[in-house]
Amino acid sequence: MTVAPTDTRSRLERDSTIVSAEAWLSDLEVETVRTDAVQSFLKQETIFVRIRTAGGGEGLGYSYTIGTGGAAVIALLRSGLLDALIGLDADRPEAVWRALFSSTRATTVGAITSLALAAVDTAVWDARCTAAGLPLWVAAGGARPSIPLYDTEGGWLHFDTDELVAQAVESLARGLGGVKIKVGKPRGHEDLERLTAVREAVGPGMDIMIDANQSMTAAEAMRRAALFEPLDIFWFEEPLPADDVAGHRRLAESTSLPIAVGESLYSIGQFREYLQAGAASIVQVDVARIGGITPWLKVAHLAESFNVAVAPHFLMELHVSLTCAVPNALYLEHIPQLRAVTAAEMTITDGHGVAPTAPGLGIEWDLDAVDRLRVL
Ligand code: MG
């Protein structure tokens, strides 16, 4: 007997047809003040999408902003995208993603649309993995059960040198493999002094990443990269505006520091441009900003084909499963932000984030807390 390839529902003996979809916004206060060269993280506007299936299944997904635009994402979801989900198959994330993407042609590629698609796509993957009884990291590839962590919470630009050093030493003592220090002080020597103090304190056995948050010109980034080179910097993140691919390529050709980009890119094609140009040595694809798990995995696999590693931006509670799914993940960024709305924290063992083993996304939401923080 042959089974039609599209007949997944009968094969799996459940009805995964989406019968309801809702979206709302909950504001999470930042867990610590976070400042970089161009902005402050004001609050996590968390966009939730919940879907239910005819067979009684459910999926809860989310995306986020760092303080602006969340209402626009909710408006886009409620003005058609949620209705368009009804009747689609939650077991088929590619079909769902493509249907919604096609219906938003006039506003793609763009941040608001990608964030809306991500909230839906993560809900679809949650429903699909839950119904299949598989944790996300296994369903999406299952490369390994845990991933090394580096810490960003101790490296913000407003910290003075003593604070940077103290927190880097603490991260080292906790077994984390690296620390990220924000750069972009008015003068290069200020950055250099801060980084030198951290390197002297932690020694050669810890990775030091730096992040300029798109604040520099190519010329200034080349000058500062040369200053920083003796410190054995692990990567130089977002040195230039994200749409300056040519500038990143010139910088990459001029320095031994690996260039990391991706948190401000919103489509697979933008990553392809960077990789083809040799302008990125590490990609930091963000599951919310790229439009969900479905495109995130494609970017990770695309990077693999260029022999480039993935170290995603933020959202460690979800990225822990995705970095464990693919073979070319390098690091997970440690920035806890869901403690106010979850019943359990991400497990950390020996400096590694451990992928949840529960079916679905594996995030234990405290739904009463989420509801109390609801603003839209
Ligand atoms: Mg960054």
mmCIF file of C-alpha atoms and ligand atoms in Angstrom:
data_model
loop_
_atom_site.group_PDB
_atom_site.id
_atom_site.type_symbol
_atom_site.label_atom_id
_atom_site.label_comp_id
_atom_site.label_asym_id
_atom_site.label_seq_id
_atom_site.Cartn_x
_atom_site.Cartn_y
_atom_site.Cartn_z
ATOM 1 C CA MET A 1 0.000 0.000 0.000
ATOM 2 C CA THR A 2 1.278 3.454 -0.817
ATOM 3 C CA VAL A 3 0.662 6.505 1.305
ATOM 4 C CA ALA A 4 0.198 9.808 -0.469
ATOM 5 C CA PRO A 5 3.034 12.116 0.604
ATOM 6 C CA THR A 6 0.611 14.882 1.622
ATOM 7 C CA ASP A 7 -1.556 12.555 3.676
ATOM 8 C CA THR A 8 0.313 13.154 6.917
ATOM 9 C CA ARG A 9 -2.820 13.411 9.024
ATOM 10 C CA SER A 10 -4.099 9.885 8.459
ATOM 11 C CA ARG A 11 -0.585 8.489 8.727
ATOM 12 C CA LEU A 12 -0.129 10.042 12.134
ATOM 13 C CA GLU A 13 -3.686 9.242 13.178
ATOM 14 C CA ARG A 14 -4.524 12.661 14.495
ATOM 15 C CA ASP A 15 -6.174 15.765 13.106
ATOM 16 C CA SER A 16 -3.647 18.571 13.096
ATOM 17 C CA THR A 17 -5.879 21.039 11.256
ATOM 18 C CA ILE A 18 -5.636 24.464 12.909
ATOM 19 C CA VAL A 19 -9.054 25.483 14.225
ATOM 20 C CA SER A 20 -8.218 28.560 16.307
ATOM 21 C CA ALA A 21 -5.456 31.139 16.592
ATOM 22 C CA GLU A 22 -4.999 34.081 18.942
ATOM 23 C CA ALA A 23 -2.260 36.620 19.615
ATOM 24 C CA TRP A 24 -1.459 38.954 22.475
ATOM 25 C CA LEU A 25 1.336 41.117 23.817
ATOM 26 C CA SER A 26 2.896 40.866 27.286
ATOM 27 C CA ASP A 27 5.551 43.343 28.429
ATOM 28 C CA LEU A 28 8.491 41.896 30.373
ATOM 29 C CA GLU A 29 10.703 44.247 32.315
ATOM 30 C CA VAL A 30 14.396 43.859 31.558
ATOM 31 C CA GLU A 31 16.153 41.717 34.144
ATOM 32 C CA THR A 32 19.124 44.084 34.213
ATOM 33 C CA VAL A 33 19.902 47.455 32.600
ATOM 34 C CA ARG A 34 21.375 46.781 29.153
ATOM 35 C CA THR A 35 23.104 49.536 27.196
ATOM 36 C CA ASP A 36 25.238 49.352 24.071
ATOM 37 C CA ALA A 37 26.743 51.856 21.647
ATOM 38 C CA VAL A 38 23.440 52.801 20.011
ATOM 39 C CA GLN A 39 20.499 51.887 22.249
ATOM 40 C CA SER A 40 19.113 50.626 25.551
ATOM 41 C CA PHE A 41 16.969 47.507 25.952
ATOM 42 C CA LEU A 42 13.789 49.123 27.364
ATOM 43 C CA LYS A 43 11.514 46.119 27.917
ATOM 44 C CA GLN A 44 10.856 42.840 26.165
ATOM 45 C CA GLU A 45 7.619 43.254 24.250
ATOM 46 C CA THR A 46 6.683 39.582 23.946
ATOM 47 C CA ILE A 47 4.317 38.653 21.144
ATOM 48 C CA PHE A 48 2.533 35.383 21.886
ATOM 49 C CA VAL A 49 0.559 33.246 19.418
ATOM 50 C CA ARG A 50 -1.501 30.254 20.508
ATOM 51 C CA ILE A 51 -2.978 27.787 18.024
ATOM 52 C CA ARG A 52 -5.287 24.860 18.642
ATOM 53 C CA THR A 53 -5.918 21.875 16.369
ATOM 54 C CA ALA A 54 -9.011 19.812 15.614
ATOM 55 C CA GLY A 55 -7.429 16.839 17.351
ATOM 56 C CA GLY A 56 -7.072 18.717 20.643
ATOM 57 C CA GLY A 57 -3.458 19.743 20.115
ATOM 58 C CA GLU A 58 -2.048 23.110 21.081
ATOM 59 C CA GLY A 59 1.004 25.194 20.328
ATOM 60 C CA LEU A 60 2.290 28.348 22.037
ATOM 61 C CA GLY A 61 4.877 30.413 20.190
ATOM 62 C CA TYR A 62 6.442 33.824 20.701
ATOM 63 C CA SER A 63 8.693 36.509 19.326
ATOM 64 C CA TYR A 64 9.825 39.840 20.766
ATOM 65 C CA THR A 65 11.024 43.363 20.376
ATOM 66 C CA ILE A 66 13.368 45.215 22.733
ATOM 67 C CA GLY A 67 10.855 47.982 23.311
ATOM 68 C CA THR A 68 9.180 49.333 20.186
ATOM 69 C CA GLY A 69 6.914 47.991 17.447
ATOM 70 C CA GLY A 70 5.179 45.211 19.370
ATOM 71 C CA ALA A 71 1.737 46.757 18.842
ATOM 72 C CA ALA A 72 2.361 46.839 15.080
ATOM 73 C CA VAL A 73 3.192 43.117 15.087
ATOM 74 C CA ILE A 74 -0.016 42.334 16.974
ATOM 75 C CA ALA A 75 -2.006 44.498 14.542
ATOM 76 C CA LEU A 76 -0.561 42.636 11.551
ATOM 77 C CA LEU A 77 -1.395 39.265 13.121
ATOM 78 C CA ARG A 78 -4.958 40.294 13.949
ATOM 79 C CA SER A 79 -5.633 41.929 10.603
ATOM 80 C CA GLY A 80 -5.471 38.713 8.616
ATOM 81 C CA LEU A 81 -2.606 36.383 9.485
ATOM 82 C CA LEU A 82 -4.404 34.626 12.336
ATOM 83 C CA ASP A 83 -7.522 34.117 10.188
ATOM 84 C CA ALA A 84 -5.362 32.728 7.383
ATOM 85 C CA LEU A 85 -4.130 29.971 9.718
ATOM 86 C CA ILE A 86 -7.545 28.385 10.091
ATOM 87 C CA GLY A 87 -7.704 25.154 8.087
ATOM 88 C CA LEU A 88 -3.931 24.853 7.631
ATOM 89 C CA ASP A 89 -2.036 21.812 8.923
ATOM 90 C CA ALA A 90 0.081 22.361 12.060
ATOM 91 C CA ASP A 91 2.178 19.328 11.128
ATOM 92 C CA ARG A 92 3.430 21.163 8.024
ATOM 93 C CA PRO A 93 5.382 24.270 9.052
ATOM 94 C CA GLU A 94 6.767 24.821 5.539
ATOM 95 C CA ALA A 95 3.253 25.019 4.078
ATOM 96 C CA VAL A 96 2.027 27.316 6.854
ATOM 97 C CA TRP A 97 5.059 29.611 6.585
ATOM 98 C CA ARG A 98 4.814 29.863 2.819
ATOM 99 C CA ALA A 99 1.066 30.586 2.919
ATOM 100 C CA LEU A 100 1.512 33.431 5.410
ATOM 101 C CA PHE A 101 4.597 34.822 3.674
ATOM 102 C CA SER A 102 2.728 34.906 0.371
ATOM 103 C CA SER A 103 -0.119 36.809 1.998
ATOM 104 C CA THR A 104 2.257 39.524 3.286
ATOM 105 C CA ARG A 105 4.192 40.205 0.083
ATOM 106 C CA ALA A 106 3.754 43.979 0.284
ATOM 107 C CA THR A 107 5.424 44.172 3.720
ATOM 108 C CA THR A 108 8.319 41.762 3.239
ATOM 109 C CA VAL A 109 11.229 41.675 3.760
ATOM 110 C CA GLY A 110 10.699 43.600 6.975
ATOM 111 C CA ALA A 111 11.081 43.399 10.723
ATOM 112 C CA ILE A 112 7.391 43.644 11.666
ATOM 113 C CA THR A 113 6.357 40.884 9.264
ATOM 114 C CA SER A 114 9.240 38.598 10.259
ATOM 115 C CA LEU A 115 8.388 38.987 13.950
ATOM 116 C CA ALA A 116 4.738 38.141 13.215
ATOM 117 C CA LEU A 117 5.702 35.078 11.158
ATOM 118 C CA ALA A 118 8.064 33.952 13.921
ATOM 119 C CA ALA A 119 5.347 34.030 16.587
ATOM 120 C CA VAL A 120 3.172 31.846 14.348
ATOM 121 C CA ASP A 121 5.935 29.516 13.194
ATOM 122 C CA THR A 122 7.174 28.807 16.729
ATOM 123 C CA ALA A 123 3.576 28.005 17.755
ATOM 124 C CA VAL A 124 3.294 25.606 14.809
ATOM 125 C CA TRP A 125 6.560 23.870 15.747
ATOM 126 C CA ASP A 126 5.438 23.677 19.381
ATOM 127 C CA ALA A 127 2.166 22.003 18.355
ATOM 128 C CA ARG A 128 3.892 19.687 15.904
ATOM 129 C CA CYS A 129 6.647 18.562 18.272
ATOM 130 C CA THR A 130 4.235 18.180 21.182
ATOM 131 C CA ALA A 131 1.897 16.021 19.107
ATOM 132 C CA ALA A 132 4.829 13.912 17.922
ATOM 133 C CA GLY A 133 6.168 13.549 21.471
ATOM 134 C CA LEU A 134 9.549 14.999 20.480
ATOM 135 C CA PRO A 135 11.592 17.822 21.997
ATOM 136 C CA LEU A 136 12.386 20.557 19.468
ATOM 137 C CA TRP A 137 16.116 19.868 19.446
ATOM 138 C CA VAL A 138 15.477 16.272 18.340
ATOM 139 C CA ALA A 139 12.673 17.073 15.884
ATOM 140 C CA ALA A 140 14.821 19.720 14.189
ATOM 141 C CA GLY A 141 17.890 17.543 13.753
ATOM 142 C CA GLY A 142 19.207 16.366 17.116
ATOM 143 C CA ALA A 143 22.916 17.091 16.635
ATOM 144 C CA ARG A 144 23.830 17.114 20.369
ATOM 145 C CA PRO A 145 22.106 17.551 23.737
ATOM 146 C CA SER A 146 23.952 20.660 25.009
ATOM 147 C CA ILE A 147 25.823 23.717 23.765
ATOM 148 C CA PRO A 148 28.600 25.917 25.262
ATOM 149 C CA LEU A 149 27.476 29.236 26.750
ATOM 150 C CA TYR A 150 29.073 32.660 26.686
ATOM 151 C CA ASP A 151 27.923 35.507 28.877
ATOM 152 C CA THR A 152 26.732 38.925 27.718
ATOM 153 C CA GLU A 153 25.136 40.156 30.943
ATOM 154 C CA GLY A 154 28.472 41.326 32.385
ATOM 155 C CA GLY A 155 29.673 43.310 29.375
ATOM 156 C CA TRP A 156 27.325 46.245 28.812
ATOM 157 C CA LEU A 157 28.779 49.572 27.711
ATOM 158 C CA HIS A 158 27.715 51.517 30.802
ATOM 159 C CA PHE A 159 29.718 49.243 33.150
ATOM 160 C CA ASP A 160 33.051 50.677 34.278
ATOM 161 C CA THR A 161 36.246 48.667 33.896
ATOM 162 C CA ASP A 162 36.156 47.283 37.447
ATOM 163 C CA GLU A 163 32.597 46.007 36.917
ATOM 164 C CA LEU A 164 33.549 44.424 33.573
ATOM 165 C CA VAL A 165 36.507 42.645 35.147
ATOM 166 C CA ALA A 166 34.561 41.444 38.197
ATOM 167 C CA GLN A 167 31.763 40.016 36.068
ATOM 168 C CA ALA A 168 34.115 38.367 33.578
ATOM 169 C CA VAL A 169 35.973 36.670 36.417
ATOM 170 C CA GLU A 170 32.645 35.519 37.855
ATOM 171 C CA SER A 171 31.592 34.094 34.453
ATOM 172 C CA LEU A 172 34.893 32.240 34.254
ATOM 173 C CA ALA A 173 34.358 30.813 37.740
ATOM 174 C CA ARG A 174 30.881 29.628 36.661
ATOM 175 C CA GLY A 175 32.487 27.668 33.851
ATOM 176 C CA LEU A 176 31.299 29.771 30.903
ATOM 177 C CA GLY A 177 33.578 29.653 27.884
ATOM 178 C CA GLY A 178 33.403 33.302 26.904
ATOM 179 C CA VAL A 179 32.279 36.834 27.693
ATOM 180 C CA LYS A 180 31.052 39.546 25.362
ATOM 181 C CA ILE A 181 32.134 43.113 25.962
ATOM 182 C CA LYS A 182 30.379 46.016 24.261
ATOM 183 C CA VAL A 183 32.656 48.434 22.403
ATOM 184 C CA GLY A 184 32.076 51.817 20.814
ATOM 185 C CA LYS A 185 33.374 54.261 23.418
ATOM 186 C CA PRO A 186 34.155 57.666 21.887
ATOM 187 C CA ARG A 187 37.861 56.847 21.604
ATOM 188 C CA GLY A 188 39.420 53.557 20.630
ATOM 189 C CA HIS A 189 41.901 53.596 23.496
ATOM 190 C CA GLU A 190 38.978 53.578 25.986
ATOM 191 C CA ASP A 191 37.709 50.327 24.472
ATOM 192 C CA LEU A 192 41.253 48.979 24.384
ATOM 193 C CA GLU A 193 41.888 49.697 28.074
ATOM 194 C CA ARG A 194 38.639 47.985 29.098
ATOM 195 C CA LEU A 195 39.341 44.921 26.952
ATOM 196 C CA THR A 196 42.948 44.706 28.102
ATOM 197 C CA ALA A 197 41.871 44.719 31.753
ATOM 198 C CA VAL A 198 39.427 41.869 31.091
ATOM 199 C CA ARG A 199 42.010 39.835 29.151
ATOM 200 C CA GLU A 200 44.585 40.269 31.931
ATOM 201 C CA ALA A 201 42.019 39.188 34.532
ATOM 202 C CA VAL A 202 40.697 36.055 32.780
ATOM 203 C CA GLY A 203 43.926 34.928 31.126
ATOM 204 C CA PRO A 204 44.246 33.257 27.722
ATOM 205 C CA GLY A 205 41.780 30.422 28.389
ATOM 206 C CA MET A 206 38.548 32.389 27.987
ATOM 207 C CA ASP A 207 37.025 33.697 24.765
ATOM 208 C CA ILE A 208 36.390 37.460 24.599
ATOM 209 C CA MET A 209 33.832 38.614 22.045
ATOM 210 C CA ILE A 210 33.268 42.299 21.252
ATOM 211 C CA ASP A 211 30.120 43.974 19.907
ATOM 212 C CA ALA A 212 29.819 47.461 18.391
ATOM 213 C CA ASN A 213 26.073 47.232 17.598
ATOM 214 C CA GLN A 214 26.498 48.726 14.106
ATOM 215 C CA SER A 215 27.976 51.948 15.478
ATOM 216 C CA MET A 216 31.118 52.344 13.355
ATOM 217 C CA THR A 217 32.203 53.298 9.863
ATOM 218 C CA ALA A 218 34.290 50.738 7.988
ATOM 219 C CA ALA A 219 37.371 52.957 8.403
ATOM 220 C CA GLU A 220 36.914 53.296 12.169
ATOM 221 C CA ALA A 221 36.186 49.575 12.564
ATOM 222 C CA MET A 222 39.409 48.728 10.678
ATOM 223 C CA ARG A 223 41.374 51.090 12.919
ATOM 224 C CA ARG A 224 39.907 49.620 16.110
ATOM 225 C CA ALA A 225 40.235 46.011 14.918
ATOM 226 C CA ALA A 226 43.974 46.636 14.510
ATOM 227 C CA LEU A 227 44.106 48.023 18.066
ATOM 228 C CA PHE A 228 42.295 44.970 19.462
ATOM 229 C CA GLU A 229 44.136 42.246 17.527
ATOM 230 C CA PRO A 230 46.855 41.559 20.159
ATOM 231 C CA LEU A 231 44.103 40.661 22.671
ATOM 232 C CA ASP A 232 43.046 37.499 20.786
ATOM 233 C CA ILE A 233 39.435 38.614 20.321
ATOM 234 C CA PHE A 234 37.138 35.691 19.466
ATOM 235 C CA TRP A 235 34.785 37.705 17.233
ATOM 236 C CA PHE A 236 33.941 41.319 16.304
ATOM 237 C CA GLU A 237 30.150 41.599 16.206
ATOM 238 C CA GLU A 238 28.081 44.065 14.161
ATOM 239 C CA PRO A 239 30.907 46.534 13.596
ATOM 240 C CA LEU A 240 28.966 48.361 10.850
ATOM 241 C CA PRO A 241 25.364 49.038 9.839
ATOM 242 C CA ALA A 242 23.778 45.731 8.862
ATOM 243 C CA ASP A 243 23.072 46.740 5.263
ATOM 244 C CA ASP A 244 26.749 47.565 4.559
ATOM 245 C CA VAL A 245 27.790 44.184 3.178
ATOM 246 C CA ALA A 246 30.665 45.664 1.167
ATOM 247 C CA GLY A 247 32.026 47.424 4.258
ATOM 248 C CA HIS A 248 31.951 44.178 6.234
ATOM 249 C CA ARG A 249 33.798 42.424 3.413
ATOM 250 C CA ARG A 250 36.523 45.112 3.354
ATOM 251 C CA LEU A 251 36.836 44.865 7.120
ATOM 252 C CA ALA A 252 36.974 41.053 7.040
ATOM 253 C CA GLU A 253 39.773 41.213 4.461
ATOM 254 C CA SER A 254 41.737 43.698 6.566
ATOM 255 C CA THR A 255 41.747 41.942 9.958
ATOM 256 C CA SER A 256 42.323 38.555 11.553
ATOM 257 C CA LEU A 257 39.307 39.128 13.849
ATOM 258 C CA PRO A 258 36.349 36.946 12.774
ATOM 259 C CA ILE A 259 33.355 39.125 11.853
ATOM 260 C CA ALA A 260 29.973 38.150 13.336
ATOM 261 C CA VAL A 261 26.667 39.429 11.953
ATOM 262 C CA GLY A 262 23.048 38.385 11.792
ATOM 263 C CA GLU A 263 20.970 39.758 14.642
ATOM 264 C CA SER A 264 19.729 42.577 12.386
ATOM 265 C CA LEU A 265 19.044 40.484 9.270
ATOM 266 C CA TYR A 266 15.496 39.488 8.404
ATOM 267 C CA SER A 267 15.720 37.080 5.458
ATOM 268 C CA ILE A 268 17.636 34.041 4.258
ATOM 269 C CA GLY A 269 18.745 35.990 1.185
ATOM 270 C CA GLN A 270 20.513 38.616 3.314
ATOM 271 C CA PHE A 271 22.576 35.867 4.950
ATOM 272 C CA ARG A 272 23.397 34.408 1.534
ATOM 273 C CA GLU A 273 24.700 37.823 0.423
ATOM 274 C CA TYR A 274 27.023 38.053 3.440
ATOM 275 C CA LEU A 275 28.266 34.497 3.044
ATOM 276 C CA GLN A 276 28.831 34.738 -0.698
ATOM 277 C CA ALA A 277 30.788 37.956 -0.179
ATOM 278 C CA GLY A 278 32.980 36.418 2.532
ATOM 279 C CA ALA A 279 31.755 39.216 4.811
ATOM 280 C CA ALA A 280 30.698 37.048 7.783
ATOM 281 C CA SER A 281 32.744 34.462 9.672
ATOM 282 C CA ILE A 282 30.029 33.668 12.246
ATOM 283 C CA VAL A 283 26.279 34.066 11.714
ATOM 284 C CA GLN A 284 24.036 35.140 14.575
ATOM 285 C CA VAL A 285 20.611 34.382 13.142
ATOM 286 C CA ASP A 286 17.823 35.306 15.579
ATOM 287 C CA VAL A 287 14.790 32.998 15.441
ATOM 288 C CA ALA A 288 12.345 35.885 15.987
ATOM 289 C CA ARG A 289 13.860 38.352 13.546
ATOM 290 C CA ILE A 290 14.366 35.797 10.748
ATOM 291 C CA GLY A 291 10.706 34.739 10.902
ATOM 292 C CA GLY A 292 10.746 31.563 12.983
ATOM 293 C CA ILE A 293 12.274 28.122 13.317
ATOM 294 C CA THR A 294 11.592 27.166 9.680
ATOM 295 C CA PRO A 295 13.867 29.876 8.174
ATOM 296 C CA TRP A 296 16.302 29.732 11.150
ATOM 297 C CA LEU A 297 17.188 26.153 10.276
ATOM 298 C CA LYS A 298 17.717 27.104 6.632
ATOM 299 C CA VAL A 299 20.168 29.844 7.578
ATOM 300 C CA ALA A 300 22.054 27.435 9.859
ATOM 301 C CA HIS A 301 22.302 24.848 7.084
ATOM 302 C CA LEU A 302 23.274 27.533 4.545
ATOM 303 C CA ALA A 303 26.094 28.615 6.874
ATOM 304 C CA GLU A 304 27.207 24.996 7.208
ATOM 305 C CA SER A 305 27.590 24.815 3.433
ATOM 306 C CA PHE A 306 30.034 27.758 3.693
ATOM 307 C CA ASN A 307 31.883 26.122 6.622
ATOM 308 C CA VAL A 308 30.646 28.936 8.872
ATOM 309 C CA ALA A 309 29.417 28.497 12.457
ATOM 310 C CA VAL A 310 26.175 29.717 14.040
ATOM 311 C CA ALA A 311 25.981 31.584 17.355
ATOM 312 C CA PRO A 312 22.443 32.992 17.581
ATOM 313 C CA HIS A 313 21.445 36.327 19.089
ATOM 314 C CA PHE A 314 19.569 36.438 22.427
ATOM 315 C CA LEU A 315 16.469 34.233 23.201
ATOM 316 C CA MET A 316 18.579 31.535 24.861
ATOM 317 C CA GLU A 317 15.472 29.709 26.100
ATOM 318 C CA LEU A 318 14.520 28.883 22.497
ATOM 319 C CA HIS A 319 17.922 28.991 20.817
ATOM 320 C CA VAL A 320 19.236 26.317 23.191
ATOM 321 C CA SER A 321 17.094 23.771 21.323
ATOM 322 C CA LEU A 322 17.999 25.117 17.881
ATOM 323 C CA THR A 323 21.749 25.228 18.523
ATOM 324 C CA CYS A 324 21.508 21.628 19.748
ATOM 325 C CA ALA A 325 19.602 20.663 16.600
ATOM 326 C CA VAL A 326 22.285 21.642 14.062
ATOM 327 C CA PRO A 327 25.893 20.433 13.712
ATOM 328 C CA ASN A 328 27.554 23.833 13.149
ATOM 329 C CA ALA A 329 26.462 25.735 16.272
ATOM 330 C CA LEU A 330 29.333 27.370 18.139
ATOM 331 C CA TYR A 331 27.922 29.116 21.199
ATOM 332 C CA LEU A 332 24.668 30.078 22.945
ATOM 333 C CA GLU A 333 24.329 33.639 24.277
ATOM 334 C CA HIS A 334 23.547 33.777 28.004
ATOM 335 C CA ILE A 335 20.985 36.554 28.620
ATOM 336 C CA PRO A 336 18.168 35.283 30.887
ATOM 337 C CA GLN A 337 14.953 37.204 30.175
ATOM 338 C CA LEU A 338 12.013 34.845 30.823
ATOM 339 C CA ARG A 339 12.393 34.215 34.574
ATOM 340 C CA ALA A 340 9.327 36.338 35.405
ATOM 341 C CA VAL A 341 7.072 34.231 33.182
ATOM 342 C CA THR A 342 8.446 30.688 33.441
ATOM 343 C CA ALA A 343 8.227 28.002 36.114
ATOM 344 C CA ALA A 344 11.713 26.623 35.412
ATOM 345 C CA GLU A 345 14.945 28.148 34.132
ATOM 346 C CA MET A 346 17.074 26.773 31.322
ATOM 347 C CA THR A 347 19.338 24.047 32.703
ATOM 348 C CA ILE A 348 23.033 24.961 32.766
ATOM 349 C CA THR A 349 25.599 22.201 33.357
ATOM 350 C CA ASP A 350 29.366 22.726 33.224
ATOM 351 C CA GLY A 351 29.031 25.962 31.279
ATOM 352 C CA HIS A 352 26.659 24.416 28.761
ATOM 353 C CA GLY A 353 22.997 25.136 28.083
ATOM 354 C CA VAL A 354 21.091 21.848 28.095
ATOM 355 C CA ALA A 355 18.244 21.429 25.588
ATOM 356 C CA PRO A 356 14.884 20.671 27.252
ATOM 357 C CA THR A 357 13.756 17.064 26.850
ATOM 358 C CA ALA A 358 10.021 17.764 27.142
ATOM 359 C CA PRO A 359 8.062 17.550 23.877
ATOM 360 C CA GLY A 360 7.582 20.866 22.069
ATOM 361 C CA LEU A 361 9.627 24.024 22.588
ATOM 362 C CA GLY A 362 10.311 22.887 26.152
ATOM 363 C CA ILE A 363 9.646 26.257 27.787
ATOM 364 C CA GLU A 364 7.642 25.915 31.001
ATOM 365 C CA TRP A 365 5.487 29.028 30.783
ATOM 366 C CA ASP A 366 3.802 30.404 33.906
ATOM 367 C CA LEU A 367 0.666 31.403 32.030
ATOM 368 C CA ASP A 368 -0.807 33.301 34.982
ATOM 369 C CA ALA A 369 2.304 35.474 35.057
ATOM 370 C CA VAL A 370 2.185 35.945 31.290
ATOM 371 C CA ASP A 371 -1.439 37.013 31.611
ATOM 372 C CA ARG A 372 -0.716 39.503 34.393
ATOM 373 C CA LEU A 373 1.805 41.236 32.115
ATOM 374 C CA ARG A 374 -0.538 41.368 29.149
ATOM 375 C CA VAL A 375 -0.937 44.864 27.684
ATOM 376 C CA LEU A 376 -2.666 44.154 24.357
HETATM 377 MG MG MG B 1 24.843 42.124 19.310
#
